[in-house]
Short mmCIF file of C-alpha atoms in Angstrom, two decimals:
data_model
loop_
_atom_site.label_atom_id
_atom_site.label_comp_id
_atom_site.label_asym_id
_atom_site.label_seq_id
_atom_site.Cartn_x
_atom_site.Cartn_y
_atom_site.Cartn_z
CA MET A 1 -6.22 35.18 -11.93
CA VAL A 2 -3.28 33.61 -13.75
CA GLN A 3 -4.70 31.07 -16.21
CA GLN A 4 -1.74 29.50 -18.01
CA TRP A 5 -0.92 26.18 -16.36
CA GLY A 6 2.58 24.93 -17.25
CA VAL A 7 5.47 27.09 -18.47
CA GLU A 8 8.94 26.53 -19.84
CA PRO A 9 11.91 27.64 -17.70
CA SER A 10 12.48 30.68 -19.90
CA ASP A 11 8.93 31.93 -19.16
CA ALA A 12 8.93 31.25 -15.42
CA VAL A 13 8.67 34.05 -12.87
CA SER A 14 11.11 34.02 -9.96
CA PRO A 15 11.41 32.91 -7.26
CA LEU A 16 10.84 29.24 -7.98
CA VAL A 17 9.99 26.49 -5.51
CA LEU A 18 11.22 22.91 -5.82
CA ALA A 19 8.45 20.70 -4.43
CA LEU A 20 8.91 17.05 -3.46
CA ASP A 21 6.18 14.54 -2.66
CA VAL A 22 6.44 10.99 -1.28
CA GLY A 23 3.23 9.04 -1.78
CA SER A 24 2.18 5.45 -1.29
CA THR A 25 3.17 4.42 -4.82
CA ALA A 26 5.87 6.88 -5.90
CA SER A 27 8.14 9.78 -5.09
CA ARG A 28 7.62 12.86 -7.26
CA GLY A 29 9.08 16.30 -7.76
CA ALA A 30 8.49 19.43 -9.79
CA LEU A 31 9.54 23.06 -10.04
CA PHE A 32 6.92 25.81 -9.68
CA ASP A 33 7.26 29.49 -10.38
CA ALA A 34 6.09 32.40 -8.22
CA HIS A 35 2.56 32.13 -9.69
CA GLY A 36 2.40 28.43 -8.76
CA ARG A 37 2.76 27.26 -12.36
CA PRO A 38 4.74 24.04 -12.96
CA VAL A 39 8.00 24.69 -14.77
CA GLY A 40 8.88 22.00 -17.30
CA LYS A 41 8.13 18.35 -16.59
CA ARG A 42 7.83 16.65 -13.24
CA ALA A 43 10.00 13.69 -12.21
CA LYS A 44 8.68 10.47 -10.73
CA ILE A 45 10.12 7.23 -9.30
CA LEU A 46 7.79 4.35 -8.50
CA HIS A 47 7.98 2.38 -5.26
CA SER A 48 5.74 0.20 -3.13
CA PHE A 49 5.20 -0.76 0.48
CA THR A 50 6.31 -4.11 1.87
CA SER A 51 3.34 -5.73 3.59
CA GLY A 52 2.74 -8.92 5.52
CA PRO A 53 -0.13 -10.93 7.01
CA ASP A 54 0.82 -9.76 10.51
CA GLY A 55 -0.11 -6.18 9.57
CA THR A 56 3.35 -5.07 8.46
CA SER A 57 3.41 -2.09 6.10
CA GLU A 58 6.86 -0.60 5.54
CA ILE A 59 9.18 1.10 3.08
CA ASP A 60 12.95 1.54 3.22
CA ALA A 61 13.59 5.12 4.37
CA ASP A 62 17.03 5.32 2.75
CA GLN A 63 15.48 4.19 -0.53
CA VAL A 64 13.20 7.23 -0.35
CA VAL A 65 16.17 9.51 0.36
CA THR A 66 17.89 8.12 -2.75
CA GLU A 67 14.74 8.57 -4.83
CA LEU A 68 14.32 12.21 -3.82
CA SER A 69 18.00 12.98 -4.34
CA SER A 70 17.75 11.55 -7.85
CA ILE A 71 14.61 13.57 -8.51
CA ILE A 72 16.33 16.79 -7.43
CA ASP A 73 19.27 15.92 -9.70
CA LYS A 74 16.92 15.30 -12.62
CA LEU A 75 14.84 18.45 -12.13
CA LEU A 76 17.85 20.71 -11.86
CA ARG A 77 19.51 19.08 -14.85
CA ARG A 78 16.45 18.86 -17.09
CA SER A 79 14.26 21.78 -16.02
CA GLY A 80 16.67 23.97 -14.13
CA PRO A 81 15.94 27.69 -14.06
CA SER A 82 17.21 29.87 -16.86
CA ARG A 83 19.74 32.62 -16.21
CA GLY A 84 18.34 35.20 -13.83
CA HIS A 85 15.93 32.80 -12.08
CA VAL A 86 16.36 31.86 -8.44
CA ILE A 87 15.05 28.81 -6.58
CA GLY A 88 13.72 30.43 -3.44
CA GLY A 89 12.43 27.38 -1.58
CA VAL A 90 12.47 23.60 -1.22
CA ALA A 91 9.28 22.04 0.12
CA LEU A 92 8.69 18.39 1.06
CA ASP A 93 5.53 16.44 1.79
CA THR A 94 5.12 12.72 2.50
CA PHE A 95 2.35 10.30 3.33
CA ALA A 96 1.39 10.87 6.94
CA SER A 97 1.55 8.86 10.16
CA SER A 98 4.94 7.29 9.47
CA MET A 99 7.82 6.43 11.79
CA VAL A 100 11.56 5.82 11.39
CA ILE A 101 13.78 5.08 14.39
CA VAL A 102 17.34 6.41 14.22
CA ASP A 103 20.43 5.99 16.40
CA ASP A 104 22.65 8.76 17.76
CA GLU A 105 24.58 8.89 14.47
CA GLY A 106 21.46 9.39 12.42
CA ARG A 107 21.32 5.88 10.97
CA ALA A 108 17.93 4.29 10.43
CA LEU A 109 17.48 1.36 12.77
CA THR A 110 14.19 0.34 11.18
CA PRO A 111 12.35 0.61 7.89
CA CYS A 112 9.72 3.35 7.79
CA ALA A 113 6.45 2.07 9.25
CA THR A 114 3.50 3.49 7.27
CA TYR A 115 0.01 4.60 8.24
CA ALA A 116 -1.30 1.15 7.21
CA ASP A 117 0.95 -0.83 9.58
CA SER A 118 -1.43 -2.45 12.07
CA ARG A 119 0.99 -4.58 14.10
CA PRO A 120 0.52 -2.51 17.29
CA HIS A 121 -3.26 -3.14 17.34
CA ALA A 122 -3.20 -4.92 20.72
CA PHE A 123 -1.78 -1.79 22.34
CA VAL A 124 -4.71 0.30 21.16
CA ASP A 125 -6.84 -1.50 23.74
CA VAL A 126 -4.06 -1.25 26.34
CA LEU A 127 -3.94 2.53 25.98
CA ARG A 128 -7.71 2.83 25.96
CA GLY A 129 -7.66 1.14 29.32
CA GLU A 130 -5.19 3.68 30.71
CA ILE A 131 -6.69 6.98 29.56
CA ALA A 132 -10.10 8.39 28.67
CA GLU A 133 -9.85 8.30 24.89
CA ALA A 134 -12.71 10.74 24.29
CA ASP A 135 -11.06 13.39 26.45
CA LEU A 136 -7.65 12.79 24.86
CA HIS A 137 -9.26 13.19 21.44
CA GLN A 138 -10.40 16.68 22.37
CA ARG A 139 -6.92 17.67 23.62
CA VAL A 140 -4.77 16.37 20.76
CA GLY A 141 -7.28 15.94 17.95
CA THR A 142 -6.68 12.23 17.38
CA ARG A 143 -8.01 8.93 18.65
CA ILE A 144 -5.91 6.01 19.84
CA HIS A 145 -5.12 3.98 16.71
CA THR A 146 -2.33 2.03 15.08
CA SER A 147 -1.81 4.91 12.62
CA TYR A 148 -0.59 7.10 15.46
CA TRP A 149 2.56 6.90 17.52
CA PRO A 150 1.42 6.17 21.11
CA ALA A 151 0.32 2.60 20.34
CA ARG A 152 3.39 2.02 18.14
CA LEU A 153 5.78 3.27 20.82
CA ARG A 154 4.23 1.09 23.49
CA TRP A 155 4.35 -1.90 21.14
CA LEU A 156 8.03 -1.28 20.44
CA GLN A 157 8.80 -1.03 24.14
CA ALA A 158 7.10 -4.38 24.74
CA GLU A 159 8.23 -6.26 21.63
CA ARG A 160 11.56 -4.63 20.68
CA PRO A 161 13.16 -3.33 23.89
CA GLU A 162 16.67 -3.72 22.46
CA LEU A 163 15.69 -1.41 19.59
CA VAL A 164 14.22 1.16 21.97
CA GLU A 165 17.47 1.11 23.93
CA GLN A 166 19.37 2.20 20.79
CA ALA A 167 16.83 4.83 19.71
CA ALA A 168 18.09 8.41 19.74
CA HIS A 169 15.15 9.87 17.83
CA TYR A 170 11.74 8.85 16.52
CA LEU A 171 11.08 10.63 13.23
CA SER A 172 8.41 10.86 10.58
CA LEU A 173 9.62 9.90 7.12
CA GLY A 174 9.87 13.53 6.02
CA ASP A 175 11.95 14.39 9.09
CA TYR A 176 14.38 11.62 8.24
CA VAL A 177 14.67 12.69 4.61
CA LEU A 178 15.25 16.30 5.63
CA TRP A 179 17.98 15.27 8.08
CA LYS A 180 19.76 13.25 5.41
CA LEU A 181 19.53 15.99 2.78
CA THR A 182 20.34 19.01 4.97
CA GLY A 183 21.76 17.76 8.27
CA THR A 184 18.90 19.55 10.07
CA LEU A 185 16.66 17.88 12.67
CA ALA A 186 13.17 19.40 12.37
CA THR A 187 9.55 18.52 11.76
CA GLY A 188 6.57 20.48 10.50
CA THR A 189 3.68 21.30 12.82
CA SER A 190 1.39 19.14 10.71
CA SER A 191 3.81 16.20 10.51
CA ALA A 192 4.09 16.29 14.29
CA ALA A 193 0.31 16.56 14.69
CA TRP A 194 -0.20 13.48 12.49
CA THR A 195 1.67 11.43 15.12
CA GLY A 196 -1.22 11.99 17.54
CA MET A 197 1.09 13.66 20.05
CA VAL A 198 0.58 17.42 19.60
CA ASP A 199 -1.53 19.64 21.85
CA LEU A 200 -4.28 21.26 19.77
CA ARG A 201 -4.20 24.52 21.71
CA THR A 202 -0.44 25.09 21.90
CA ALA A 203 0.59 23.50 18.56
CA ASP A 204 3.50 21.91 20.44
CA TRP A 205 4.36 18.41 21.61
CA SER A 206 1.98 17.25 24.35
CA GLU A 207 3.89 16.38 27.51
CA GLU A 208 0.91 14.27 28.57
CA VAL A 209 1.04 12.07 25.46
CA LEU A 210 4.84 11.88 25.43
CA GLU A 211 4.68 10.48 28.96
CA LEU A 212 1.82 8.14 28.06
CA SER A 213 3.92 6.88 25.14
CA GLY A 214 7.01 6.29 27.26
CA ILE A 215 9.38 8.83 25.64
CA ASP A 216 10.56 12.36 26.38
CA ARG A 217 10.87 15.49 24.25
CA SER A 218 14.55 14.85 23.46
CA LYS A 219 13.48 11.88 21.31
CA VAL A 220 11.35 13.93 18.88
CA ALA A 221 12.24 16.70 16.43
CA PRO A 222 11.69 20.43 17.08
CA ILE A 223 8.48 21.77 15.50
CA HIS A 224 8.47 24.46 12.79
CA HIS A 225 5.36 26.26 11.53
CA LEU A 226 4.58 26.84 7.86
CA ASP A 227 6.10 30.33 7.85
CA GLN A 228 9.31 29.29 9.63
CA PRO A 229 12.01 28.19 7.16
CA LEU A 230 14.78 26.10 8.65
CA SER A 231 18.14 27.29 9.84
CA ILE A 232 20.56 25.01 8.01
CA SER A 233 23.95 24.44 9.61
CA VAL A 234 27.13 25.62 7.87
CA ALA A 235 28.04 21.99 7.19
CA GLY A 236 24.59 21.37 5.72
CA GLU A 237 24.74 24.47 3.51
CA THR A 238 28.17 23.43 2.27
CA ALA A 239 26.94 19.94 1.37
CA ILE A 240 23.88 21.34 -0.43
CA ALA A 241 25.93 23.88 -2.37
CA LYS A 242 28.41 21.21 -3.43
CA ARG A 243 25.80 18.85 -4.84
CA TRP A 244 23.10 21.34 -5.86
CA PRO A 245 24.55 24.80 -6.49
CA ALA A 246 21.17 26.00 -7.77
CA LEU A 247 19.75 25.53 -4.24
CA THR A 248 22.35 27.72 -2.52
CA LYS A 249 19.86 30.56 -1.91
CA ALA A 250 16.83 28.36 -1.28
CA LYS A 251 14.91 28.32 1.99
CA TRP A 252 14.16 24.77 3.13
CA PHE A 253 10.84 24.14 4.83
CA ALA A 254 9.99 21.50 7.41
CA PRO A 255 8.13 18.52 5.94
CA ILE A 256 4.35 18.41 5.86
CA PRO A 257 1.88 15.55 5.26
CA ASP A 258 0.47 15.06 1.78
CA GLY A 259 -3.09 15.57 3.03
CA LEU A 260 -2.43 19.22 3.87
CA ALA A 261 -0.64 19.79 0.56
CA ALA A 262 -3.45 18.07 -1.35
CA ASN A 263 -6.16 20.27 0.15
CA VAL A 264 -4.36 23.48 -0.79
CA GLY A 265 -3.59 22.16 -4.28
CA LEU A 266 -7.23 21.24 -4.80
CA GLY A 267 -8.32 24.80 -4.07
CA ALA A 268 -9.78 23.85 -0.68
CA ALA A 269 -7.83 26.35 1.40
CA ASP A 270 -10.62 27.70 3.63
CA GLU A 271 -13.87 26.75 5.36
CA THR A 272 -16.02 27.06 2.24
CA THR A 273 -14.63 24.06 0.36
CA ILE A 274 -14.06 20.43 1.28
CA GLY A 275 -10.94 18.85 -0.17
CA GLY A 276 -11.20 15.20 -1.12
CA THR A 277 -8.50 12.69 -2.00
CA ALA A 278 -9.17 9.46 -3.88
CA ALA A 279 -5.87 7.72 -4.44
CA THR A 280 -4.40 4.59 -2.81
CA SER A 281 -6.04 5.89 0.35
CA GLY A 282 -8.62 8.65 0.66
CA ALA A 283 -9.82 11.52 2.83
CA LEU A 284 -12.19 14.45 3.18
CA ARG A 285 -10.75 17.56 4.88
CA VAL A 286 -11.50 21.22 5.61
CA LEU A 287 -8.83 23.81 6.44
CA VAL A 288 -10.02 26.11 9.25
CA ARG A 289 -8.67 29.19 11.01
CA ASP A 290 -10.63 28.65 14.24
CA LEU A 291 -10.34 25.47 16.25
CA PRO A 292 -13.65 23.66 16.80
CA GLU A 293 -15.01 23.89 20.32
CA ARG A 294 -15.68 20.17 20.29
CA LEU A 295 -14.47 17.62 17.75
CA PRO A 296 -16.87 14.87 16.55
CA GLY A 297 -15.68 11.43 17.63
CA GLY A 298 -15.07 10.11 14.11
CA LEU A 299 -12.82 12.92 12.87
CA TRP A 300 -9.30 14.12 13.48
CA CYS A 301 -8.09 17.67 13.86
CA TYR A 302 -4.43 18.41 13.11
CA ARG A 303 -2.75 21.70 13.88
CA VAL A 304 -0.86 22.59 10.70
CA SER A 305 0.63 25.91 11.81
CA HIS A 306 0.18 28.58 14.46
CA ASP A 307 -2.86 29.97 12.62
CA ARG A 308 -4.55 26.99 10.94
CA ALA A 309 -5.87 23.50 11.55
CA LEU A 310 -7.09 20.72 9.27
CA VAL A 311 -10.18 18.73 10.25
CA GLY A 312 -11.39 15.62 8.50
CA GLY A 313 -11.27 11.89 8.23
CA ALA A 314 -9.26 9.34 6.27
CA LEU A 315 -9.90 6.00 4.57
CA ASN A 316 -7.12 3.43 4.33
CA ASP A 317 -8.47 1.80 1.19
CA VAL A 318 -9.76 3.55 -1.92
CA GLY A 319 -7.56 2.88 -4.95
CA ARG A 320 -6.13 -0.10 -3.09
CA ALA A 321 -9.64 -1.56 -2.71
CA ILE A 322 -10.53 -0.92 -6.35
CA HIS A 323 -7.30 -2.55 -7.48
CA TRP A 324 -8.11 -5.58 -5.34
CA ALA A 325 -11.59 -5.80 -6.87
CA THR A 326 -10.39 -5.66 -10.48
CA SER A 327 -7.61 -8.21 -9.96
CA ALA A 328 -8.94 -10.66 -7.37
CA LEU A 329 -12.37 -10.81 -9.00
CA ALA A 330 -10.84 -11.26 -12.47
CA LEU A 331 -12.89 -8.53 -14.08
CA GLY A 332 -12.79 -8.58 -17.86
CA SER A 333 -12.30 -12.33 -18.03
CA PRO A 334 -14.85 -14.15 -20.20
CA VAL A 335 -14.64 -17.18 -17.96
CA GLY A 336 -14.25 -15.64 -14.53
CA GLY A 337 -12.37 -16.74 -11.47
CA VAL A 338 -8.78 -17.93 -11.50
CA ARG A 339 -9.20 -19.80 -14.78
CA GLY A 340 -10.45 -16.63 -16.45
CA ALA A 341 -7.59 -14.61 -15.04
CA LEU A 342 -5.18 -16.85 -16.90
CA THR A 343 -6.75 -16.50 -20.34
CA GLY A 344 -4.63 -13.50 -21.34
CA HIS A 345 -7.22 -10.75 -21.03
CA GLY A 346 -5.30 -7.71 -19.84
CA PRO A 347 -5.93 -4.61 -17.77
CA GLY A 348 -7.86 -2.91 -20.56
CA ALA A 349 -10.60 -5.53 -20.40
CA ALA A 350 -10.69 -5.31 -16.61
CA ALA A 351 -11.01 -1.52 -16.71
CA ALA A 352 -13.79 -1.75 -19.28
CA ALA A 353 -15.65 -4.32 -17.16
CA LEU A 354 -15.34 -2.12 -14.07
CA THR A 355 -16.53 0.96 -15.98
CA ALA A 356 -19.57 -0.95 -17.23
CA ALA A 357 -20.40 -2.14 -13.72
CA LEU A 358 -20.10 1.34 -12.24
CA SER A 359 -22.07 2.97 -15.05
CA ALA A 360 -25.05 0.66 -14.61
CA ALA A 361 -28.15 1.70 -12.70
CA PRO A 362 -28.14 0.89 -8.97
CA SER A 363 -29.40 -2.61 -8.19
CA SER A 364 -30.69 -4.10 -4.95
CA THR A 365 -28.78 -7.30 -5.81
CA THR A 366 -25.41 -5.55 -5.49
CA PRO A 367 -23.57 -7.00 -2.49
CA LEU A 368 -23.06 -4.63 0.43
CA VAL A 369 -19.37 -4.19 1.19
CA LEU A 370 -17.50 -2.70 4.14
CA PRO A 371 -14.21 -1.96 2.30
CA PHE A 372 -11.74 -2.14 5.20
CA PHE A 373 -9.02 -4.20 3.52
CA THR A 374 -6.21 -2.82 5.72
CA GLY A 375 -8.22 -1.64 8.71
CA GLU A 376 -10.43 1.36 9.40
CA ARG A 377 -9.53 4.88 10.37
CA SER A 378 -12.42 7.36 10.23
CA THR A 379 -15.03 7.20 11.47
CA GLY A 380 -15.04 4.12 13.68
CA TRP A 381 -11.27 3.69 14.19
CA ALA A 382 -11.48 -0.11 14.17
CA ALA A 383 -7.76 -0.63 13.62
CA ASN A 384 -7.99 -4.38 13.11
CA ALA A 385 -11.09 -4.31 10.89
CA ARG A 386 -11.12 -6.23 7.63
CA ALA A 387 -13.43 -6.12 4.61
CA VAL A 388 -16.92 -7.60 4.93
CA PHE A 389 -19.10 -8.72 2.01
CA THR A 390 -22.79 -9.40 2.57
CA GLY A 391 -25.70 -10.29 0.29
CA ILE A 392 -23.71 -12.64 -1.95
CA ASP A 393 -25.55 -15.57 -3.51
CA ALA A 394 -25.01 -17.96 -6.41
CA SER A 395 -26.04 -15.31 -8.93
CA SER A 396 -23.56 -12.66 -7.72
CA THR A 397 -20.95 -11.73 -10.30
CA GLY A 398 -17.48 -10.32 -9.90
CA ALA A 399 -18.69 -7.10 -11.50
CA ALA A 400 -21.48 -6.78 -8.94
CA MET A 401 -19.06 -7.34 -6.07
CA ALA A 402 -16.67 -4.76 -7.53
CA ARG A 403 -19.50 -2.24 -7.69
CA GLY A 404 -20.29 -3.11 -4.07
CA VAL A 405 -16.70 -2.21 -3.16
CA VAL A 406 -17.03 1.22 -4.80
CA GLU A 407 -20.42 1.83 -3.17
CA GLY A 408 -18.85 0.91 0.17
CA ILE A 409 -16.06 3.44 -0.44
CA ALA A 410 -18.65 6.12 -1.26
CA ILE A 411 -20.60 5.35 1.91
CA SER A 412 -17.37 5.56 3.91
CA TYR A 413 -16.76 9.05 2.50
CA GLY A 414 -20.34 9.88 3.44
CA ARG A 415 -19.79 8.88 7.06
CA ILE A 416 -16.93 11.41 7.21
CA LEU A 417 -18.97 14.11 5.48
CA ALA A 418 -21.84 13.79 7.95
CA GLN A 419 -19.51 14.73 10.80
CA LEU A 420 -17.60 17.38 8.82
CA ARG A 421 -20.85 19.25 8.27
CA GLU A 422 -21.08 19.76 12.04
CA LEU A 423 -17.82 21.76 11.95
CA ALA A 424 -18.04 23.44 8.54
CA PRO A 425 -21.74 23.95 7.75
CA GLY A 426 -20.80 26.55 5.15
CA ALA A 427 -18.73 24.11 3.08
CA SER A 428 -20.95 23.76 0.02
CA ALA A 429 -18.35 22.58 -2.50
CA LEU A 430 -16.29 19.41 -2.75
CA HIS A 431 -13.11 19.38 -4.84
CA ILE A 432 -11.61 15.93 -5.24
CA GLY A 433 -8.37 14.74 -6.82
CA GLY A 434 -6.07 11.77 -6.91
CA SER A 435 -5.33 8.83 -9.18
CA VAL A 436 -8.80 7.29 -8.84
CA THR A 437 -10.41 10.44 -10.24
CA THR A 438 -8.46 10.07 -13.48
CA GLU A 439 -8.28 6.26 -13.70
CA HIS A 440 -11.90 5.55 -12.68
CA PRO A 441 -13.84 8.79 -13.23
CA VAL A 442 -17.17 6.96 -13.43
CA ALA A 443 -16.78 6.05 -9.74
CA LEU A 444 -17.13 9.74 -8.86
CA GLN A 445 -20.80 9.80 -9.84
CA ILE A 446 -21.49 7.08 -7.29
CA VAL A 447 -19.69 9.19 -4.68
CA ALA A 448 -21.69 12.31 -5.62
CA ASP A 449 -24.97 10.35 -5.52
CA THR A 450 -24.17 8.82 -2.14
CA LEU A 451 -23.01 12.10 -0.59
CA GLU A 452 -25.90 14.04 -2.21
CA LEU A 453 -23.38 16.80 -2.85
CA PRO A 454 -22.04 18.33 -6.08
CA LEU A 455 -18.53 17.03 -6.72
CA THR A 456 -15.88 18.77 -8.80
CA PRO A 457 -12.87 16.72 -9.92
CA VAL A 458 -9.53 18.48 -10.07
CA THR A 459 -7.96 17.16 -13.24
CA ILE A 460 -4.30 18.07 -12.77
CA LYS A 461 -2.00 15.19 -11.88
CA ARG A 462 0.19 17.17 -9.48
CA SER A 463 -2.26 18.82 -7.10
CA THR A 464 -0.34 17.64 -4.02
CA LEU A 465 2.92 19.01 -5.40
CA LEU A 466 1.10 22.24 -6.30
CA GLY A 467 -0.31 22.64 -2.79
CA ASN A 468 3.10 22.00 -1.28
CA ALA A 469 4.62 24.69 -3.50
CA LEU A 470 1.80 27.17 -2.80
CA LEU A 471 2.38 26.89 0.95
CA ALA A 472 6.10 27.59 0.51
CA LEU A 473 5.33 30.48 -1.84
CA GLU A 474 3.36 32.17 0.96
CA THR A 475 6.78 32.84 2.50
CA VAL A 476 9.17 33.12 -0.45
CA ALA A 477 6.87 35.07 -2.82
CA PRO A 478 4.18 36.88 -0.78
CA GLY A 479 1.70 39.05 -2.63
CA VAL A 480 2.15 37.37 -6.01
CA GLU A 481 -1.01 36.31 -7.83
CA ARG A 482 -1.36 32.51 -7.84
CA ILE A 483 -2.75 30.09 -10.37
CA GLY A 484 -6.01 28.32 -9.56
CA PRO A 485 -6.58 24.54 -9.83
CA VAL A 486 -7.74 23.04 -13.13
CA HIS A 487 -11.24 21.61 -12.74
CA GLY A 488 -13.33 19.15 -14.68
CA GLY A 489 -17.09 19.43 -14.98
CA THR A 490 -19.05 19.36 -11.72
CA LEU A 491 -21.04 16.16 -11.13
CA GLU A 492 -24.50 16.76 -9.72
CA PRO A 493 -26.07 14.10 -7.48
CA SER A 494 -28.91 12.09 -8.98
CA GLU A 495 -32.24 12.57 -7.23
CA GLU A 496 -33.43 9.27 -8.69
CA SER A 497 -30.65 7.37 -6.89
CA ALA A 498 -30.96 9.14 -3.54
CA GLY A 499 -33.39 6.65 -1.99
CA TYR A 500 -31.26 3.67 -3.01
CA TYR A 501 -28.10 5.05 -1.42
CA ARG A 502 -29.88 6.19 1.75
CA GLU A 503 -31.11 2.64 2.23
CA ARG A 504 -27.56 1.36 1.60
CA VAL A 505 -26.17 3.75 4.19
CA GLY A 506 -28.60 2.41 6.78
CA ARG A 507 -27.71 -1.22 6.00
CA PHE A 508 -23.99 -0.38 6.08
CA GLU A 509 -24.36 1.01 9.60
CA ASP A 510 -26.29 -2.08 10.73
CA VAL A 511 -23.59 -4.43 9.43
CA TYR A 512 -20.84 -2.22 10.85
CA GLN A 513 -22.36 -2.26 14.32
CA ALA A 514 -22.81 -6.04 14.16
CA GLN A 515 -19.18 -6.55 13.15
CA PHE A 516 -17.23 -3.78 14.89
CA GLY A 517 -19.62 -1.83 17.11
#
């Protein structure tokens, strides 16, 4: 196996892949060689979602197009291939479950709604009254939820009929970016599946769900599988060659969601390994070749190509919840509360206070927290859920409540794992990556203890970009030996803590049923 991680352009092996990633907090890009090794430095542009108390969660789609165009410019200028190297592919992934509405001239009529936008929550119940959700779940792999398109489309038809009248196409963010960069209208199988509108068996748009959602096939983009590069129009090729001559020979691939890219980049590319993400949001996923006969009610199953599917569950709030805990609870302040937050103690003190809280032995006085700050996806799909704190008394500290948040996140991962084991009983390893694994590594021991499963952090910062590139390399550089992910030390679960977390899991379920059951 190739061991060297990063290489300079002069040492890269052709063909190269230019990989682009749009996450919740930034757009990123990097070049990878035929072995999957990053070439030179990556490029990154920070951004954030616009949110509101009504459930709004959006980002300007044209802003993202500008960010990615700038990243391509920077990569080709700063880390462009040396003489004799060829960029063989361009691969794009974005956060999933997004929507941009465009008119017949390709102009965005709306900002991009993100997976966390919960404004259509009332139409979740409307749709559940019109169709048997459990049966639909088995046919398309998703539940009815604000993260998916059916509820959003029905909400738009009721609340924004004038906008619907102008709509020529409904696109995922990646589809929109691709159209702007290449002039090609297309979506990846996985991006389409993440809308909740793709038939699991055919890997094509579900006519049943299109009709349920009030649109027809002409309003969505054609689906392309992982091994089907796009056919770029002459006009699109001319525009690409004019701005980016180094991409003249590159195959462009339809966009995919970051969850699929992350799993592959983490080294979780088959049924033996669970891929975990702990970033702004989180997930546990297994990539399978055979579709499950029956899908557990708390999980999703997305077709990602003609020969693969991804099963798992997602959490809206992981890094987002930890950030809330460290800031709102004024960790690191010697006084505490709002007054303490104003005393000038910075993020270093807050991080140290959180680390101390998470490193301490489990305590029965730790508040129990259901960490649904922006709603719940897996496993209960309570779209309008919000965080719940229980067991707080006059002696409870901000540090204890912050630990309760992290324990609640770990239990939420555990709820997903329990159902994943029904579909992938042979998955004995968990590889996890994302910003939380590097910024708050001590939290991972709590996750391992709660899941009672060995946990291996993937320490590279660009695992999603790597996975995106590896998928493209399957087509542009078949048969070439690939690099493996860079791992940290495996964390073994503590037998001494097992009883504590099992009791916590039981209490969590009791509170969940009382609040949202």
